[in-house]
Structures are given as C-alpha cells and as structure tokens.
Short mmCIF file of C-alpha atoms in Angstrom, two decimals:
data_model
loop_
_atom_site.label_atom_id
_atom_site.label_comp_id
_atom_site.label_asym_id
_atom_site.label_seq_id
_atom_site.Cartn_x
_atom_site.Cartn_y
_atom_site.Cartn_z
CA UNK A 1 -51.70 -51.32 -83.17
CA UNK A 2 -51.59 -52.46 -79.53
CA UNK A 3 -53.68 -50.62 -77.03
CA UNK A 4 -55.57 -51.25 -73.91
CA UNK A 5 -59.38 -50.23 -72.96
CA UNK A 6 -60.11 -50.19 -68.85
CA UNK A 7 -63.95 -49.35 -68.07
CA UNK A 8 -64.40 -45.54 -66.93
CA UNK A 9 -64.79 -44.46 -63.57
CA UNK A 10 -64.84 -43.47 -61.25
CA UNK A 11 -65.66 -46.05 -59.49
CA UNK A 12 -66.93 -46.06 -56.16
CA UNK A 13 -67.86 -48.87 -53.49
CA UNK A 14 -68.70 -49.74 -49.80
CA UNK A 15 -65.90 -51.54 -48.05
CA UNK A 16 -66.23 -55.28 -47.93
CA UNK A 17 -68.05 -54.78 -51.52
CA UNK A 18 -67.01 -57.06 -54.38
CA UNK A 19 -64.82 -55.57 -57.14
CA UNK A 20 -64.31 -55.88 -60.93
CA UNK A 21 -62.38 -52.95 -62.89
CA UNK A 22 -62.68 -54.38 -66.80
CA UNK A 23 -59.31 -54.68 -68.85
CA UNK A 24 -59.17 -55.45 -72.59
CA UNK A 25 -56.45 -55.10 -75.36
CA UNK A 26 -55.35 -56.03 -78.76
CA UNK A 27 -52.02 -57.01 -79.35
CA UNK A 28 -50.13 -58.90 -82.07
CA UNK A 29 -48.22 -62.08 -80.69
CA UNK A 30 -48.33 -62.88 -77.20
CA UNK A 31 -48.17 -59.71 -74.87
CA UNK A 32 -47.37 -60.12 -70.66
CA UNK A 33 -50.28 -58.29 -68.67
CA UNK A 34 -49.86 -56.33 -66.04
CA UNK A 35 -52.00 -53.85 -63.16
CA UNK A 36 -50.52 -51.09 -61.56
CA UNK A 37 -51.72 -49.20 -58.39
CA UNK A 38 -51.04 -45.46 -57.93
CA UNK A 39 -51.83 -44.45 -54.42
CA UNK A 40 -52.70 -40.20 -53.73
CA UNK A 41 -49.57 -38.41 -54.39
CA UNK A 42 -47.47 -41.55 -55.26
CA UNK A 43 -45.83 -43.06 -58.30
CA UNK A 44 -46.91 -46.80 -59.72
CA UNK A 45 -46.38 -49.47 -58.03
CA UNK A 46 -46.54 -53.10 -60.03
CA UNK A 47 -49.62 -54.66 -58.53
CA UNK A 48 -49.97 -58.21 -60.40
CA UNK A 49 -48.93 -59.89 -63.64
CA UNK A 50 -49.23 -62.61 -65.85
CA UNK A 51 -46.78 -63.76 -69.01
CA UNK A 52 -49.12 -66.10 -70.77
CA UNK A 53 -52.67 -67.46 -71.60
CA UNK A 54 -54.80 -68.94 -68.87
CA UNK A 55 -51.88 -67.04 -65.95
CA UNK A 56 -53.41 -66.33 -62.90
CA UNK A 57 -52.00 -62.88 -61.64
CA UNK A 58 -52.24 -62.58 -57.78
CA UNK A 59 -51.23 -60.32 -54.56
CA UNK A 60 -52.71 -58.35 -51.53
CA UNK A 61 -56.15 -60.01 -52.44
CA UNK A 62 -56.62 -58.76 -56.10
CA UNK A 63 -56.77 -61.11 -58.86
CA UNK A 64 -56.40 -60.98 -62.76
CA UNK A 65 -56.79 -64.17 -65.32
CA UNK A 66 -55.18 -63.77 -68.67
CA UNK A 67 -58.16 -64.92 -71.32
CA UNK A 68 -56.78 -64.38 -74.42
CA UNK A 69 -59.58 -65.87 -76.25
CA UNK A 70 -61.66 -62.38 -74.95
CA UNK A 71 -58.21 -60.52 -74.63
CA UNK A 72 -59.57 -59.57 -71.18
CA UNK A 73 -57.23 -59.14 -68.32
CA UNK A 74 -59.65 -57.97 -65.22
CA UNK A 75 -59.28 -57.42 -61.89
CA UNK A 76 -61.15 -58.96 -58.83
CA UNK A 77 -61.39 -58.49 -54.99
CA UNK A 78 -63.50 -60.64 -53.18
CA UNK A 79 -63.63 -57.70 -49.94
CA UNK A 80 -62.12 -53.80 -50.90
CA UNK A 81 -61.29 -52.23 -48.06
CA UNK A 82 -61.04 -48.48 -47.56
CA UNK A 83 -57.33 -48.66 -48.05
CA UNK A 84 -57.76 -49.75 -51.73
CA UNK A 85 -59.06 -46.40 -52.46
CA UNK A 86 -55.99 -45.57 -55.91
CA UNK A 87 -56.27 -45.19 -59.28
CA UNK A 88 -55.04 -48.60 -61.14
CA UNK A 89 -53.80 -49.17 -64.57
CA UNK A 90 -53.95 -52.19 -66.92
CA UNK A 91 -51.21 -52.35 -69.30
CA UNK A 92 -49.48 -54.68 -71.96
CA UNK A 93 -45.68 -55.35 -72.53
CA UNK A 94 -44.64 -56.54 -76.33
CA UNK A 95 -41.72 -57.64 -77.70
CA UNK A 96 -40.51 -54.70 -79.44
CA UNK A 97 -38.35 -52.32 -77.38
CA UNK A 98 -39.79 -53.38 -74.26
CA UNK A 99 -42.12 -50.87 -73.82
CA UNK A 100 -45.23 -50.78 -71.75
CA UNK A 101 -48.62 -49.54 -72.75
CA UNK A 102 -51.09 -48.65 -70.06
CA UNK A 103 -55.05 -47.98 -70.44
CA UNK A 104 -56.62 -44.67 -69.03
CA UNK A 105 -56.41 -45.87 -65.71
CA UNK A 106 -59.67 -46.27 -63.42
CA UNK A 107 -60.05 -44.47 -59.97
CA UNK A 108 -61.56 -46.82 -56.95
CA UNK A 109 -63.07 -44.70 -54.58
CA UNK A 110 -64.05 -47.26 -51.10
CA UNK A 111 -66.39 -45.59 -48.58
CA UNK A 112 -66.27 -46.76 -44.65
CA UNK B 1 -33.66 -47.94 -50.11
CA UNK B 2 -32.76 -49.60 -53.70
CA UNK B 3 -35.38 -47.57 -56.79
CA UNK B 4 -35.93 -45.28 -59.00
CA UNK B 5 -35.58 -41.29 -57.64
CA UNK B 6 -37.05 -38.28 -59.16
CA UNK B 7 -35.54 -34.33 -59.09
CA UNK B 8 -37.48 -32.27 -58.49
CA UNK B 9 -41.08 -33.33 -57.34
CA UNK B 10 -42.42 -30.23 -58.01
CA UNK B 11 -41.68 -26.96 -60.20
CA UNK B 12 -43.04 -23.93 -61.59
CA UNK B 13 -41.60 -22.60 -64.80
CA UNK B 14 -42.99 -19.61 -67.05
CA UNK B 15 -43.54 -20.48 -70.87
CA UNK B 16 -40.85 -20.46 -72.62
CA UNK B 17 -38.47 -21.18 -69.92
CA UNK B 18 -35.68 -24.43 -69.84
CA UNK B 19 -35.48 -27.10 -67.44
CA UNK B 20 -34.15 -30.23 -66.80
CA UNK B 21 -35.75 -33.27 -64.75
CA UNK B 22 -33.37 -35.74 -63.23
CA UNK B 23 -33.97 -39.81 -63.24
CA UNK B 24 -31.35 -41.83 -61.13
CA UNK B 25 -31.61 -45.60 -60.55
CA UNK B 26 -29.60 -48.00 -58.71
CA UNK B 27 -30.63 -50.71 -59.84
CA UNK B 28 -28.42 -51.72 -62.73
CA UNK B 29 -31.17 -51.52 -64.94
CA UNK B 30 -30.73 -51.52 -69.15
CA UNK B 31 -33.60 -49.95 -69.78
CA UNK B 32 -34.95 -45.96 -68.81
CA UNK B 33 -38.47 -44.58 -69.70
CA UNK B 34 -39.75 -41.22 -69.58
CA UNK B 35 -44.17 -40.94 -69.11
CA UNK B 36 -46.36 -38.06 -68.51
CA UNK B 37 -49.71 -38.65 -66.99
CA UNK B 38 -52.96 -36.55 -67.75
CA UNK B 39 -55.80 -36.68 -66.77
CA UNK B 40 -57.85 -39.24 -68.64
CA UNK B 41 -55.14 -40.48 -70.96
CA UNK B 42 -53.22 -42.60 -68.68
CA UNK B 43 -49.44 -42.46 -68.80
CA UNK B 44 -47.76 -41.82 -72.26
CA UNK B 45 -44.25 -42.92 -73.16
CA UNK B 46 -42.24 -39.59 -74.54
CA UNK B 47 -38.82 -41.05 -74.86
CA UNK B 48 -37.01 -43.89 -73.86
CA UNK B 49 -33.25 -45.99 -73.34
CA UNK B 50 -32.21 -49.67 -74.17
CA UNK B 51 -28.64 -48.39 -72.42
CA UNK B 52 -26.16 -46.09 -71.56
CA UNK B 53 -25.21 -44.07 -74.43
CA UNK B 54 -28.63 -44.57 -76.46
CA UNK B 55 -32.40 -42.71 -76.79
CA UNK B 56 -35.34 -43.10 -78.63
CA UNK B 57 -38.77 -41.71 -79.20
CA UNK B 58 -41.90 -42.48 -78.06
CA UNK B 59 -45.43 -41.81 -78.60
CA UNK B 60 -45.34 -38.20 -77.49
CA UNK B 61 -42.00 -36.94 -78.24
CA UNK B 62 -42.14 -33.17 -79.21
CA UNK B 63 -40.55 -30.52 -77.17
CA UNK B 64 -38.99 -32.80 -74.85
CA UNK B 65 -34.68 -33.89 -75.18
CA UNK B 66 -33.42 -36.73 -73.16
CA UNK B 67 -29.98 -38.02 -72.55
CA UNK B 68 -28.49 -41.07 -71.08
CA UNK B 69 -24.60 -40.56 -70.41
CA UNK B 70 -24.47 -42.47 -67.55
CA UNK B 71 -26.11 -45.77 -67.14
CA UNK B 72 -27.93 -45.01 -63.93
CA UNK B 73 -29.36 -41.54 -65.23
CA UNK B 74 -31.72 -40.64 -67.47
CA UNK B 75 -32.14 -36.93 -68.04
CA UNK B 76 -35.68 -35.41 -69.50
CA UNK B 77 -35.16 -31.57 -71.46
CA UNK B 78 -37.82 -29.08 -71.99
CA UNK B 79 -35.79 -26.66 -73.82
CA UNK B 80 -39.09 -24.12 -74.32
CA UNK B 81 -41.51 -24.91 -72.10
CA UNK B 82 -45.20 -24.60 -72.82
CA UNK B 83 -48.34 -24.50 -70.83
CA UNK B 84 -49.21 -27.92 -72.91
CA UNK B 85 -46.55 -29.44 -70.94
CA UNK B 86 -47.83 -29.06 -67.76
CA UNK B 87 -48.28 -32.83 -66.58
CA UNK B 88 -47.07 -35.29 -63.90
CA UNK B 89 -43.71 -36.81 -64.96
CA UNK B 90 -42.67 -40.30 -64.12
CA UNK B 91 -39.47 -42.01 -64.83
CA UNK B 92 -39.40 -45.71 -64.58
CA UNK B 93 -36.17 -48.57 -65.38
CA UNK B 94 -36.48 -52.15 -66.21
CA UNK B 95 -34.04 -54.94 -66.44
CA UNK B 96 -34.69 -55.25 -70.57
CA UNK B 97 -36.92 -56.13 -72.95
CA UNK B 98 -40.03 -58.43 -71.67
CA UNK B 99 -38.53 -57.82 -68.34
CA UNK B 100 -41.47 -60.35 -66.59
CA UNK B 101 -41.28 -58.13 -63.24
CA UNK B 102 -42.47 -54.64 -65.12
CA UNK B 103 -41.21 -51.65 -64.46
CA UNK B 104 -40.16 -49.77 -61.38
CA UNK B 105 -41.10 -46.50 -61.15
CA UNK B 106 -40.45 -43.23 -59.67
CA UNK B 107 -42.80 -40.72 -57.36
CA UNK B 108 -42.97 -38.40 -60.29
CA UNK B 109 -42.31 -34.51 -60.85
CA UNK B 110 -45.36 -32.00 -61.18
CA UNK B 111 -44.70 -29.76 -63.32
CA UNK B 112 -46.79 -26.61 -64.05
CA UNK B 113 -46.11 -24.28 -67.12
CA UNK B 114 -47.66 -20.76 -66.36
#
C-alpha cells in the first residue's frame, strides 16, 4: 500500500547549521508530495509541495525535490534558525478519495 | 480570519463518557477529514467527507461517529470514551480530490480520557 518513512529524531542542530530531514514513500501511480510544519501547541501548517517528478518544492528557505526514481522527497535548509525549532511531516496525496498520508513526523530542535 | 476552527481545544472526559468535537470551515471546501496524532505515529485519518450529506472510514475508525449535515461542519462522536482515545484531534478541509494546495488544518482538540 502507500506509506511514507521520515528518518527518526529528534533532531537537533546549532543555528546557521545545514539541514536534511529524509522523506521516502511508495505509492502506486503518481502521488503529489507535500511537508507540513507543526509549531508548539499549533495545528499543521502546509510548508511546501510538489505535483510531479523532478518539482522543486520551495518557501521560507526550505527546499524539497521530487525524485521519483529514489521515491525520496527531502527537505533542505541551507541556514536553520532557532525559529525553525517544529515537528514536520512528509506526506503523499493519491488519487483515491483524496486523502493524505503523513510519515511519523520528525522533531527539529535548533539551539542559539 | 478565513480557516478551519476547532471546539473545544481541550477536554477531560471519564471512560465511558460521550462527547462531541466540533469542525467548522468557511471555506467552501468539499472535502472534511478527521486525524488523531500520537506520539510516534504521526497523524492517522479516522473518518472522512467528499460533501455535505456523506462519511466514510478511515484507517482508524472504531469508537469514533462523524456526521456532516451541513457543508461547513464536520462533527467527530465518541459515544464511549476510552483511555485509548486520549490523543490530539485535528480536523482539516480541502477543496477535493488531488486538491494541489493540501489541506488546511485546524489547531486541534486535546483530549484526555481518565
């Protein structure tokens, strides 16, 4: 069936560090990609997306290329800052019903 | 401002009690979702609406009711709670199927069964 597999965390960083949280997934067809951001005490807010292979997903500085050749949808910052600190979730969107399903979601911790 | 609201945020309830969480969008969107989030599992679907008069299940559906009378609500039963069911609850709308913007989502209701 579909599902998606983010790397574990937490995960924790210096500001200005570089950042990669790992997204994968299997899907039948052709599935849009997505990253969510939950800030402390909030609900999800849609981060980035991309509808198709080889989409570049971008806003506030993150990042995510659509690879479907490694079914890998990750997510970059060049800088985090400390306001970055959330939990984000990958998920995919198929045809059927419209429904989304997320990974486990990975916690960024950024330290001043 | 234009979204998705959740009643209430946060709640109590002894096992075996009822409630009923409220999901209100303005939005004019087709489609409703109910999610709980645990720890460690991410967020998983329990029921969900294509529109106004229609529900269906998701991948966690037991114990919970939902109705959708009104296009703009989308109401989430526990009709016996248990302690399993404590959880963060999140509603979310989209515009329909492969909607390319996502979803929009509520702030949630914590819930705690005791």
């Amino acid at each position: 069936g579909n599902s998606v597999t983010q790397m574990e965390g937490p995960v924790t960083l210096s500001e200005e560090a570089f950042l990669t949280i790992n997204c994968t997934y299997t899907a039948t067809g052709y599935p849009s990609l997505f990253w969510y951001v939950q800030y402390p005490g909030e609900g999800l807010q849609l981060l980035l997306k991309a509808t198709k292979a080889d989409d570049k997903g971008s806003n506030k500085g993150f990042e995510a290329t659509y690879r479907k050749e490694t079914t890998s949808f990750h997510l970059e910052k060049g800088s985090v800052q400390v306001s970055d600190s959330a939990v984000y979730f990958c998920a995919l969107l198929y045809n059927q019903g419209g429904k989304l399903i997320f990974g486990q979601g990975t916690e960024l911790s950024v330290k001043p | 401002n234009a979204g998705v609201t959740q009643t209430p945020k946060f709640r109590v309830l002894k096992t075996g009690q009822s409630m009923t969480l409220l999901c209100a969008q303005d939005m004019n969107h087709e489609y409703m979702y109910w999610y709980r989030q645990d720890p460690g599992m991410g967020l998983r679907l329990i029921h969900y609406s294509v529109g106004e008069g229609t529900t269906a299940k998701g991948e966690v559906p037991d114990g919970y009711n939902v109705s959708r009378l009104k296009k703009q609500n989308f109401l989430l039963g526990l009709e016996s709670a248990a302690p399993s069911q404590t959880s963060v609850y999140f509603c979310a709308s989209s515009i329909g199927q492969r909607s390319p913007y996502g979803y929009t989502f509520g702030s949630g209701t914590r819930l705690t069964v005791v």
